[in-house]
Short mmCIF file of C-alpha atoms in Angstrom, two decimals:
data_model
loop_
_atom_site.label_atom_id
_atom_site.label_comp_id
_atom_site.label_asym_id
_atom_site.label_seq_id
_atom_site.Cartn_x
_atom_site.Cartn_y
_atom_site.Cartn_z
CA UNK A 296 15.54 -49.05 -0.64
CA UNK A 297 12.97 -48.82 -2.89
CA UNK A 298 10.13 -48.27 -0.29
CA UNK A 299 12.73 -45.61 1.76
CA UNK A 300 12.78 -43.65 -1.82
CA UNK A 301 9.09 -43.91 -2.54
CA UNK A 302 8.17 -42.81 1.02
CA UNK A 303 11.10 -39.62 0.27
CA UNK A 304 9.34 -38.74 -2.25
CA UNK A 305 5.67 -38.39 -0.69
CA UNK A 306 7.43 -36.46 1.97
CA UNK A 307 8.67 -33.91 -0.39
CA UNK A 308 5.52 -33.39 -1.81
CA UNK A 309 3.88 -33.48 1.41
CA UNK A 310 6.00 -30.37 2.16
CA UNK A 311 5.88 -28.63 -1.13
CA UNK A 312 2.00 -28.74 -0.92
CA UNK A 313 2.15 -27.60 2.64
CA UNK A 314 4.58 -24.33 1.90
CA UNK A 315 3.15 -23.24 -1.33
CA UNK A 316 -0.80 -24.52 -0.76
CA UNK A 317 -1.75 -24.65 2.91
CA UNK A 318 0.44 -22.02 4.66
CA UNK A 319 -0.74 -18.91 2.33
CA UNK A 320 -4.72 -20.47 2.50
CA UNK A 321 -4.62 -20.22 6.39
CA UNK A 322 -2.72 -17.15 6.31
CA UNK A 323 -5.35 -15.97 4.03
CA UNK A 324 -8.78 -17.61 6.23
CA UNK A 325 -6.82 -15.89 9.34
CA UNK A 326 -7.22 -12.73 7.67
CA UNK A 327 -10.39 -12.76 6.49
CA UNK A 328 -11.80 -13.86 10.28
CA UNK A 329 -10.05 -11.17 11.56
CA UNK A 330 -7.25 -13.47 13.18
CA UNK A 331 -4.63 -11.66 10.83
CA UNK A 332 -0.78 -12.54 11.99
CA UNK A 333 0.77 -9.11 12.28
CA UNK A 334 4.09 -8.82 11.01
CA UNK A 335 6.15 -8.53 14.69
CA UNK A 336 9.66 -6.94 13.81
CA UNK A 337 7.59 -3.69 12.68
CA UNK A 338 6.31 -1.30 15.58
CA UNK A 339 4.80 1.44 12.91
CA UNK A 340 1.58 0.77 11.82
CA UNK A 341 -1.27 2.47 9.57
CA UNK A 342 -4.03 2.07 7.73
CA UNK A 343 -5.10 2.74 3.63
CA UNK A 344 -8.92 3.85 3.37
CA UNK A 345 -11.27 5.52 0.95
CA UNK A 346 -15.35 5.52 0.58
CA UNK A 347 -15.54 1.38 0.31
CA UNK A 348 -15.01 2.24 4.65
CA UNK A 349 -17.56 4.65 4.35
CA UNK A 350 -18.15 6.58 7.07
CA UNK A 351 -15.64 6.75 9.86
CA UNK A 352 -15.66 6.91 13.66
CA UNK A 353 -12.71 8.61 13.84
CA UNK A 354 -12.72 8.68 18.09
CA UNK A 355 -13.23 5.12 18.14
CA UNK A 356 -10.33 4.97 15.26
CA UNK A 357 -7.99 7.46 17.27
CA UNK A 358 -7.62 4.61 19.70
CA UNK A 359 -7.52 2.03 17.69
CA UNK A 360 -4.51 -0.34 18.25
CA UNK A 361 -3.15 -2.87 15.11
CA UNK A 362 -1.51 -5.84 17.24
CA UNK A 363 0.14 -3.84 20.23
CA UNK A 364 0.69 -0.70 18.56
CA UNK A 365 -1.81 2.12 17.58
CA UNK A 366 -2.59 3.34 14.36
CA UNK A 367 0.08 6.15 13.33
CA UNK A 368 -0.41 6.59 9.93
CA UNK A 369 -3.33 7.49 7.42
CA UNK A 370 -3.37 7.04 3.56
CA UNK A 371 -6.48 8.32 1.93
CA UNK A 372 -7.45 7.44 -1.96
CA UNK A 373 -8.20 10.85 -3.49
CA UNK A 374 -8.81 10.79 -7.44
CA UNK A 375 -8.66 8.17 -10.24
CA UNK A 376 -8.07 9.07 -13.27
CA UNK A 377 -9.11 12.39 -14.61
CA UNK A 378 -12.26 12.99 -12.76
CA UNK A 379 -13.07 10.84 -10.15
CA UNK A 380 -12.46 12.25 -6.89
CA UNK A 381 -13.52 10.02 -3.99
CA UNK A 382 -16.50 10.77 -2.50
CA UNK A 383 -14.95 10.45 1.39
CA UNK A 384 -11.85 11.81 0.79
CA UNK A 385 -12.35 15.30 1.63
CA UNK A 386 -13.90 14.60 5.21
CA UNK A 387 -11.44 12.09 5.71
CA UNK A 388 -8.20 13.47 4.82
CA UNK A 389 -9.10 16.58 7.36
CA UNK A 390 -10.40 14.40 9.88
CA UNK A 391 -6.97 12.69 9.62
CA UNK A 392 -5.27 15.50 10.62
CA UNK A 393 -7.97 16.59 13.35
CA UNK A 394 -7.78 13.39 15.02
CA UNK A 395 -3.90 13.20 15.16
CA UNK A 396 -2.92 10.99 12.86
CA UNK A 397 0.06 11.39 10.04
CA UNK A 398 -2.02 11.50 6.71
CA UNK A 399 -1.51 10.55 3.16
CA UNK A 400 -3.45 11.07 -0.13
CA UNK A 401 -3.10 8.35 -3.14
CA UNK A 402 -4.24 8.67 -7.23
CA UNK A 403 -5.57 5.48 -8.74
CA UNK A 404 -3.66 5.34 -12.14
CA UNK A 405 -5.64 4.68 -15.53
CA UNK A 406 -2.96 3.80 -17.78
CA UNK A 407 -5.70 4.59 -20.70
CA UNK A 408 -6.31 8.06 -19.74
CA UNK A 409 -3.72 10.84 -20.18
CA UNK A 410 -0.96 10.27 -17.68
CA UNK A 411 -1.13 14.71 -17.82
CA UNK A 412 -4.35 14.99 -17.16
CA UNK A 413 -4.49 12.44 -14.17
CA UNK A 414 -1.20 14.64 -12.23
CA UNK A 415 -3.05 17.95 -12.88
CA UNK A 416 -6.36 16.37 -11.35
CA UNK A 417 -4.98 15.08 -8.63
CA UNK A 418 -3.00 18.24 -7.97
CA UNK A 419 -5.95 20.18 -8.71
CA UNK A 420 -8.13 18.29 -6.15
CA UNK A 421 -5.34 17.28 -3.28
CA UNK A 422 -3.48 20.26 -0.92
CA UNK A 423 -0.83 18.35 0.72
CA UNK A 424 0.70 20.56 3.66
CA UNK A 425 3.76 20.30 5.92
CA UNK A 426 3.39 17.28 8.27
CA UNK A 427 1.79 15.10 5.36
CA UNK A 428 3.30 12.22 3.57
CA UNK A 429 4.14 12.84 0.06
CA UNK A 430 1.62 11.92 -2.57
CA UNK A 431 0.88 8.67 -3.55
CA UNK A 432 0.64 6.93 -7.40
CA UNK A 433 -1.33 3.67 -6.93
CA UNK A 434 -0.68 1.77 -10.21
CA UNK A 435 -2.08 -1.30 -10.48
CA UNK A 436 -3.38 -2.29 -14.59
CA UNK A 437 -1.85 -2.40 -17.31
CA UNK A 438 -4.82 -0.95 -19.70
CA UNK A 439 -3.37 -2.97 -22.52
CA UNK A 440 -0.03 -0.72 -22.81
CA UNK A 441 3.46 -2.25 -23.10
CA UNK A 442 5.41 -2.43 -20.30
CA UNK A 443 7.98 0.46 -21.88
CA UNK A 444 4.78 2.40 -22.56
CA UNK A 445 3.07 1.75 -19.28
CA UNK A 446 6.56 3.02 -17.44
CA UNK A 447 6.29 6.30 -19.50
CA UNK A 448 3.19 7.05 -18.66
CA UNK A 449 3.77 6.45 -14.71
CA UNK A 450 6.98 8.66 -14.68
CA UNK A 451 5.25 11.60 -16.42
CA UNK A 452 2.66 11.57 -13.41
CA UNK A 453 5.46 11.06 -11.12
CA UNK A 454 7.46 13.83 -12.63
CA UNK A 455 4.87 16.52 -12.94
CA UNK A 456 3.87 15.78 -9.31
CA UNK A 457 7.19 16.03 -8.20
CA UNK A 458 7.73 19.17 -9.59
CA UNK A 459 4.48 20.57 -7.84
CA UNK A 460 4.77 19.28 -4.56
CA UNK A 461 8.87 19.72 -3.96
CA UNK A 462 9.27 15.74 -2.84
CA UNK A 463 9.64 12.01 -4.38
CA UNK A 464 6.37 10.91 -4.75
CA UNK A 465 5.35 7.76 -3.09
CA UNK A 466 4.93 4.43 -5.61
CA UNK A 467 2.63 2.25 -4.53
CA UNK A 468 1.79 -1.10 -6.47
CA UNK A 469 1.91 -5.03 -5.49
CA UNK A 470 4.69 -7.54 -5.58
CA UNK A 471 4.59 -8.72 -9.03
CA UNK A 472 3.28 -5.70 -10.82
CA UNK A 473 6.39 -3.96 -9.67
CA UNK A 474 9.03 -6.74 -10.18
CA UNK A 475 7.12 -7.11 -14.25
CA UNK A 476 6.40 -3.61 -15.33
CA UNK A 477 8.09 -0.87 -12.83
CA UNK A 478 11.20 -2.55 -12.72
CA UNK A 479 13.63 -0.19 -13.90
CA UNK A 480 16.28 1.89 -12.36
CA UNK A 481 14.35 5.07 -12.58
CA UNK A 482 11.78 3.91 -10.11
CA UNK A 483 14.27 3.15 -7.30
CA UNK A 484 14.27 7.04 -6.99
CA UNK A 485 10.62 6.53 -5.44
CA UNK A 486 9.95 5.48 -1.77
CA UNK A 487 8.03 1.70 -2.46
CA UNK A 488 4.59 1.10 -0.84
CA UNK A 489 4.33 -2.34 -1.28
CA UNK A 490 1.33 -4.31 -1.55
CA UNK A 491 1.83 -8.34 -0.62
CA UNK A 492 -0.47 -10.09 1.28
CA UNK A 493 -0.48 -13.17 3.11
CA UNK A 494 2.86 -14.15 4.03
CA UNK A 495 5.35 -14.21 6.68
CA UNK A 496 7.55 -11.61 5.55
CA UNK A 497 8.57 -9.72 2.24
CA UNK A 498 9.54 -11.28 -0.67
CA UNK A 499 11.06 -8.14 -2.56
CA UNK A 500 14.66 -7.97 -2.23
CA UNK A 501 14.51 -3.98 -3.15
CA UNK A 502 14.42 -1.30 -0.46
CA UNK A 503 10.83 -0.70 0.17
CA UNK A 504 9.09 2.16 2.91
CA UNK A 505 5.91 0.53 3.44
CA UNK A 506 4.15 -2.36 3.29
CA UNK A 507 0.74 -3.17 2.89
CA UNK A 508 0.20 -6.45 4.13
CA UNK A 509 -3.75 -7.64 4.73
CA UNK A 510 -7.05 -6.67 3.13
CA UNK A 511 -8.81 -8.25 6.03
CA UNK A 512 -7.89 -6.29 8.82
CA UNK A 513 -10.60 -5.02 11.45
CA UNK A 514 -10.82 -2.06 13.82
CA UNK A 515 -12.64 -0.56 15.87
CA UNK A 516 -14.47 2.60 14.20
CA UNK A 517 -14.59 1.03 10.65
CA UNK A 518 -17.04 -0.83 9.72
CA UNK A 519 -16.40 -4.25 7.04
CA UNK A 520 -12.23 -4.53 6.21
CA UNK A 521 -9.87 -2.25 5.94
CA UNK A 522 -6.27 -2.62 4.51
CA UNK A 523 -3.20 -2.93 7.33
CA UNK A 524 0.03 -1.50 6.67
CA UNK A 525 3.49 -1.04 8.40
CA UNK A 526 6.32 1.44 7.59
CA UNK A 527 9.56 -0.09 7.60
CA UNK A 528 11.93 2.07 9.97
CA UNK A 529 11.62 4.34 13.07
CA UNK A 530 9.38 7.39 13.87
CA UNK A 531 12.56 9.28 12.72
CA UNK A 532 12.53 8.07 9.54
CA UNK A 533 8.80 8.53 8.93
CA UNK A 534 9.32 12.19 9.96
CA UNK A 535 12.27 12.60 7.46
CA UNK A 536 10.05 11.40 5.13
CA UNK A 537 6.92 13.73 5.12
CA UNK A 538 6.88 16.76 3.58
CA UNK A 539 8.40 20.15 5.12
CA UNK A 540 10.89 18.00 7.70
CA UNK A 541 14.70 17.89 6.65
#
């Protein structure tokens, strides 16, 4: 009995290693030698890029395929804090458009800088128009601010871009940055981008629009990785979702 309990007990921890150690490792070499395990119940796929893709061959990218499906979607970093605007992002975000694709346009949040000044940048620097997803808020540091303090400062660039634009902007952050900091009922208003790479499926129990799910993925056009994403619902919904459609 005592041998049956011993050998229980390596068993166990044979399996806990295997779940929590080896499974996300090999998802995570599959990814990065471009052998990525695309997420299957999802047909609507897109991509995230900004000058670290440099420069784009947008024909080669038009027919592009992620898995099965082709590449429908298109979100494009545009400023970080209060004066960075990326250095691709014009050419891209109209060659976006150009090339057929549904488009996007994200801010990089600085907690440190005035959340004000960041949502009049990015307004200043990003024309969304009908057809486009709304803007995005990609918050991802703390900058040393409480959590209370950190949410105040993300909901005043929410708000004031809200106002501009006419739509819900889009909040995009990973798994446990949102479930430790943006956890609040005022930020289930906000259509979730979620960032959470490496496993089999999603781990947030919220509603959530997309998902951003490798780091590592490769396609043709783009040279080096570029970040994989799927949007969880139909074509319909996507439409419903972009500015301009009702």
């Amino acid at each position: 009995m005592r041998w049956l309990g011993g050998v229980a007990i390596v068993v166990f921890y044979i399996y806990v290693f295997h779940v929590y150690v080896v499974s996300p490792l090999t998802l995570r070499w599959k990814g990065i030698y471009g052998e990525a395990d695309y997420p299957t119940e999802y047909s609507i796929r897109g991509i995230d890029i900004s000058h670290h893709q440099g420069t784009i061959d947008w024909e080669k990218l038009q027919t592009a395929k992620i898995g099965d499906e082709p590449v429908r979607f298109v979100f494009i970093k545009a400023t970080e804090g209060k004066s960075l605007l990326d250095e691709n992002f014009n050419s891209n975000f109209y060659n976006a458009r150009e090339y057929g694709f549904i488009r996007g346009a994200y801010h990089y949040f600085k907690p440190k800088v005035p959340a004000r000044q960041q949502a009049e940048y990015f307004l200043k620097q990003v024309h969304l128009e009908e057809g486009d997803l709304p803007p995005v808020l990609d918050i991802e540091e703390t900058g040393g601010l409480s959590p209370q303090a950190l949410r105040e400062c993300a909901l005043t660039w929410l708000n004031i871009v809200e106002k501009k634009c006419g739509v819900k902007p889009i909040l995009y952050t990973y798994y446990k940055f949102r479930t430790q900091y943006l956890n609040t009922p005022e930020f289930e208003a906000y259509p979730y981008w979620l960032a959470h790479y490496y496993v089999k499926e999603v781990a947030y129990k919220g509603e959530w629009k997309f998902w951003q799910h490798t780091d590592c993925g490769k396609l043709p056009g783009i040279k080096g990785d570029v970040d994989l994403n799927v949007y969880n619902g139909s074509m319909y919904d996507l439409r419903q979702l972009m500015i301009g459609e009702e």
